[in-house]
């Protein structure tokens, strides 16, 4: 086999970065606000479901409710509160991200994620350098590809 013909296709992580533009900021803020609104709606649904479950228990049982019913009501309340805490923590993180997006300066580069890409490696290639590739986007359009292809 001719050595010059030997090569291998490998996968590598490709870092995607975005240049902060007014459009990028607006889209990022809209996306975060949409996620926050979704969480608010989930919190409202959770409250209603918890209240409905407690009402059903109270309707089905004698007044005043016995210890078993009170335990079931407490359990429902505990589950609702745990889920509420998780959703509120997630909302808090999104609000922090929203604040960070608002403070980012224009033309700054920010990480936008990572994808996998195939690349060709041959004898004599520097594998470490070939593994370090970035794609820079400006409003969704590839502006620059950095690294050894």
mmCIF file of C-alpha atoms in Angstrom:
data_model
loop_
_atom_site.group_PDB
_atom_site.id
_atom_site.type_symbol
_atom_site.label_atom_id
_atom_site.label_comp_id
_atom_site.label_asym_id
_atom_site.label_seq_id
_atom_site.Cartn_x
_atom_site.Cartn_y
_atom_site.Cartn_z
ATOM 1 C CA UNK A 1 0.000 0.000 0.000
ATOM 2 C CA UNK A 2 1.295 3.441 -0.907
ATOM 3 C CA UNK A 3 1.837 5.461 2.303
ATOM 4 C CA UNK A 4 0.693 8.703 0.634
ATOM 5 C CA UNK A 5 -2.739 7.114 0.094
ATOM 6 C CA UNK A 6 -3.288 6.154 3.751
ATOM 7 C CA UNK A 7 -5.664 8.359 5.665
ATOM 8 C CA UNK A 8 -8.378 8.066 8.254
ATOM 9 C CA UNK A 9 -11.647 9.919 8.884
ATOM 10 C CA UNK A 10 -12.177 10.880 12.522
ATOM 11 C CA UNK A 11 -14.788 12.860 14.461
ATOM 12 C CA UNK A 12 -13.895 15.994 16.353
ATOM 13 C CA UNK A 13 -15.821 18.516 18.398
ATOM 14 C CA UNK A 14 -16.170 21.814 16.584
ATOM 15 C CA UNK A 15 -16.726 24.857 18.792
ATOM 16 C CA UNK A 16 -19.294 27.284 17.453
ATOM 17 C CA UNK A 17 -18.860 30.917 18.474
ATOM 18 C CA UNK A 18 -21.054 33.878 17.645
ATOM 19 C CA UNK A 19 -20.215 37.541 17.269
ATOM 20 C CA UNK A 20 -22.548 39.572 19.457
ATOM 21 C CA UNK A 21 -24.646 41.814 17.236
ATOM 22 C CA UNK A 22 -27.865 43.699 17.997
ATOM 23 C CA UNK A 23 -29.773 40.903 16.228
ATOM 24 C CA UNK A 24 -27.967 38.182 18.260
ATOM 25 C CA UNK A 25 -28.772 39.993 21.520
ATOM 26 C CA UNK A 26 -32.419 40.438 20.555
ATOM 27 C CA UNK A 27 -32.816 36.770 19.575
ATOM 28 C CA UNK A 28 -31.048 35.551 22.721
ATOM 29 C CA UNK A 29 -33.240 37.764 24.916
ATOM 30 C CA UNK A 30 -36.415 36.618 23.150
ATOM 31 C CA UNK A 31 -35.441 32.967 23.544
ATOM 32 C CA UNK A 32 -34.672 33.368 27.254
ATOM 33 C CA UNK A 33 -37.866 35.366 27.839
ATOM 34 C CA UNK A 34 -39.867 32.648 26.086
ATOM 35 C CA UNK A 35 -38.334 29.999 28.375
ATOM 36 C CA UNK A 36 -39.103 32.170 31.427
ATOM 37 C CA UNK A 37 -42.727 32.552 30.288
ATOM 38 C CA UNK A 38 -42.976 28.779 29.843
ATOM 39 C CA UNK A 39 -41.725 28.232 33.386
ATOM 40 C CA UNK A 40 -44.242 30.759 34.729
ATOM 41 C CA UNK A 41 -47.013 28.850 32.999
ATOM 42 C CA UNK A 42 -45.713 25.534 34.412
ATOM 43 C CA UNK A 43 -45.697 27.068 37.902
ATOM 44 C CA UNK A 44 -49.339 28.148 37.494
ATOM 45 C CA UNK A 45 -50.334 24.689 36.233
ATOM 46 C CA UNK A 46 -48.516 23.054 39.123
ATOM 47 C CA UNK A 47 -50.413 25.189 41.649
ATOM 48 C CA UNK A 48 -53.747 24.396 40.007
ATOM 49 C CA UNK A 49 -53.009 20.651 39.838
ATOM 50 C CA UNK A 50 -51.982 20.597 43.495
ATOM 51 C CA UNK A 51 -55.104 22.470 44.582
ATOM 52 C CA UNK A 52 -57.310 20.207 42.447
ATOM 53 C CA UNK A 53 -55.744 17.038 43.917
ATOM 54 C CA UNK A 54 -56.231 18.337 47.459
ATOM 55 C CA UNK A 55 -59.856 19.346 46.706
ATOM 56 C CA UNK A 56 -60.599 15.881 45.307
ATOM 57 C CA UNK A 57 -59.190 14.247 48.439
ATOM 58 C CA UNK A 58 -61.254 16.500 50.661
ATOM 59 C CA UNK A 59 -64.458 15.818 48.665
ATOM 60 C CA UNK A 60 -63.956 12.056 48.825
ATOM 61 C CA UNK A 61 -63.441 11.955 52.566
ATOM 62 C CA UNK A 62 -65.267 12.811 55.714
ATOM 63 C CA UNK A 63 -65.138 16.168 57.404
ATOM 64 C CA UNK A 64 -62.978 16.771 59.317
ATOM 65 C CA UNK A 65 -60.365 14.792 57.389
ATOM 66 C CA UNK A 66 -58.698 11.921 59.221
ATOM 67 C CA UNK A 67 -54.949 11.463 59.777
ATOM 68 C CA UNK A 68 -54.506 9.446 56.558
ATOM 69 C CA UNK A 69 -56.141 12.113 54.451
ATOM 70 C CA UNK A 70 -54.104 14.830 56.172
ATOM 71 C CA UNK A 71 -50.941 12.818 55.400
ATOM 72 C CA UNK A 72 -51.940 12.525 51.738
ATOM 73 C CA UNK A 73 -52.616 16.265 51.583
ATOM 74 C CA UNK A 74 -49.227 16.949 53.185
ATOM 75 C CA UNK A 75 -47.543 14.623 50.673
ATOM 76 C CA UNK A 76 -49.187 16.444 47.757
ATOM 77 C CA UNK A 77 -48.101 19.789 49.211
ATOM 78 C CA UNK A 78 -44.521 18.527 49.655
ATOM 79 C CA UNK A 79 -44.371 17.261 46.059
ATOM 80 C CA UNK A 80 -45.791 20.530 44.724
ATOM 81 C CA UNK A 81 -43.308 22.569 46.758
ATOM 82 C CA UNK A 82 -40.340 20.440 45.619
ATOM 83 C CA UNK A 83 -41.300 20.801 41.965
ATOM 84 C CA UNK A 84 -41.933 24.531 42.501
ATOM 85 C CA UNK A 85 -38.442 24.929 43.961
ATOM 86 C CA UNK A 86 -36.897 23.199 40.937
ATOM 87 C CA UNK A 87 -38.829 25.404 38.508
ATOM 88 C CA UNK A 88 -37.998 28.579 40.452
ATOM 89 C CA UNK A 89 -34.294 27.651 40.483
ATOM 90 C CA UNK A 90 -34.413 27.119 36.716
ATOM 91 C CA UNK A 91 -36.219 30.455 36.293
ATOM 92 C CA UNK A 92 -33.600 32.181 38.428
ATOM 93 C CA UNK A 93 -30.818 30.783 36.229
ATOM 94 C CA UNK A 94 -32.618 32.000 33.105
ATOM 95 C CA UNK A 95 -33.060 35.472 34.625
ATOM 96 C CA UNK A 96 -29.325 35.570 35.362
ATOM 97 C CA UNK A 97 -28.556 34.533 31.784
ATOM 98 C CA UNK A 98 -30.909 37.234 30.513
ATOM 99 C CA UNK A 99 -29.064 39.817 32.596
ATOM 100 C CA UNK A 100 -25.706 38.569 31.256
ATOM 101 C CA UNK A 101 -26.943 38.797 27.657
ATOM 102 C CA UNK A 102 -28.046 42.386 28.227
ATOM 103 C CA UNK A 103 -24.588 43.304 29.552
ATOM 104 C CA UNK A 104 -22.526 41.653 26.773
ATOM 105 C CA UNK A 105 -20.810 44.207 24.575
ATOM 106 C CA UNK A 106 -21.336 44.257 20.826
ATOM 107 C CA UNK A 107 -18.718 42.516 18.627
ATOM 108 C CA UNK A 108 -17.622 40.298 21.496
ATOM 109 C CA UNK A 109 -17.367 36.569 20.722
ATOM 110 C CA UNK A 110 -19.436 34.155 22.804
ATOM 111 C CA UNK A 111 -19.654 30.380 22.854
ATOM 112 C CA UNK A 112 -22.716 29.242 20.977
ATOM 113 C CA UNK A 113 -22.332 25.499 21.350
ATOM 114 C CA UNK A 114 -20.542 22.562 19.882
ATOM 115 C CA UNK A 115 -21.146 20.162 17.026
ATOM 116 C CA UNK A 116 -19.255 17.144 15.735
ATOM 117 C CA UNK A 117 -17.516 17.159 12.423
ATOM 118 C CA UNK A 118 -15.505 14.652 10.411
ATOM 119 C CA UNK A 119 -11.950 15.368 9.410
ATOM 120 C CA UNK A 120 -9.226 13.581 7.513
ATOM 121 C CA UNK A 121 -5.943 12.706 9.172
ATOM 122 C CA UNK A 122 -2.853 11.434 7.393
ATOM 123 C CA UNK A 123 0.615 10.386 8.521
ATOM 124 C CA UNK A 124 2.579 13.490 9.519
ATOM 125 C CA UNK A 125 -0.519 15.526 10.534
ATOM 126 C CA UNK A 126 -0.539 17.263 13.899
ATOM 127 C CA UNK A 127 -3.580 15.635 15.517
ATOM 128 C CA UNK A 128 -3.737 18.117 18.407
ATOM 129 C CA UNK A 129 -3.939 21.078 16.014
ATOM 130 C CA UNK A 130 -6.487 19.320 13.796
ATOM 131 C CA UNK A 131 -8.709 18.751 16.853
ATOM 132 C CA UNK A 132 -8.854 22.499 17.614
ATOM 133 C CA UNK A 133 -11.332 23.959 15.144
ATOM 134 C CA UNK A 134 -13.793 26.802 15.661
ATOM 135 C CA UNK A 135 -16.496 28.255 13.470
ATOM 136 C CA UNK A 136 -17.349 31.922 13.983
ATOM 137 C CA UNK A 137 -20.879 33.060 13.100
ATOM 138 C CA UNK A 138 -22.251 36.541 12.593
ATOM 139 C CA UNK A 139 -26.058 36.531 12.614
ATOM 140 C CA UNK A 140 -26.063 32.844 11.677
ATOM 141 C CA UNK A 141 -23.646 33.193 8.752
ATOM 142 C CA UNK A 142 -20.186 31.602 8.863
ATOM 143 C CA UNK A 143 -17.712 34.458 9.065
ATOM 144 C CA UNK A 144 -14.546 32.497 9.768
ATOM 145 C CA UNK A 145 -13.263 28.942 10.224
ATOM 146 C CA UNK A 146 -10.306 28.754 12.586
ATOM 147 C CA UNK A 147 -7.848 25.906 12.876
ATOM 148 C CA UNK A 148 -6.405 23.158 10.701
ATOM 149 C CA UNK A 149 -9.024 21.580 8.503
#
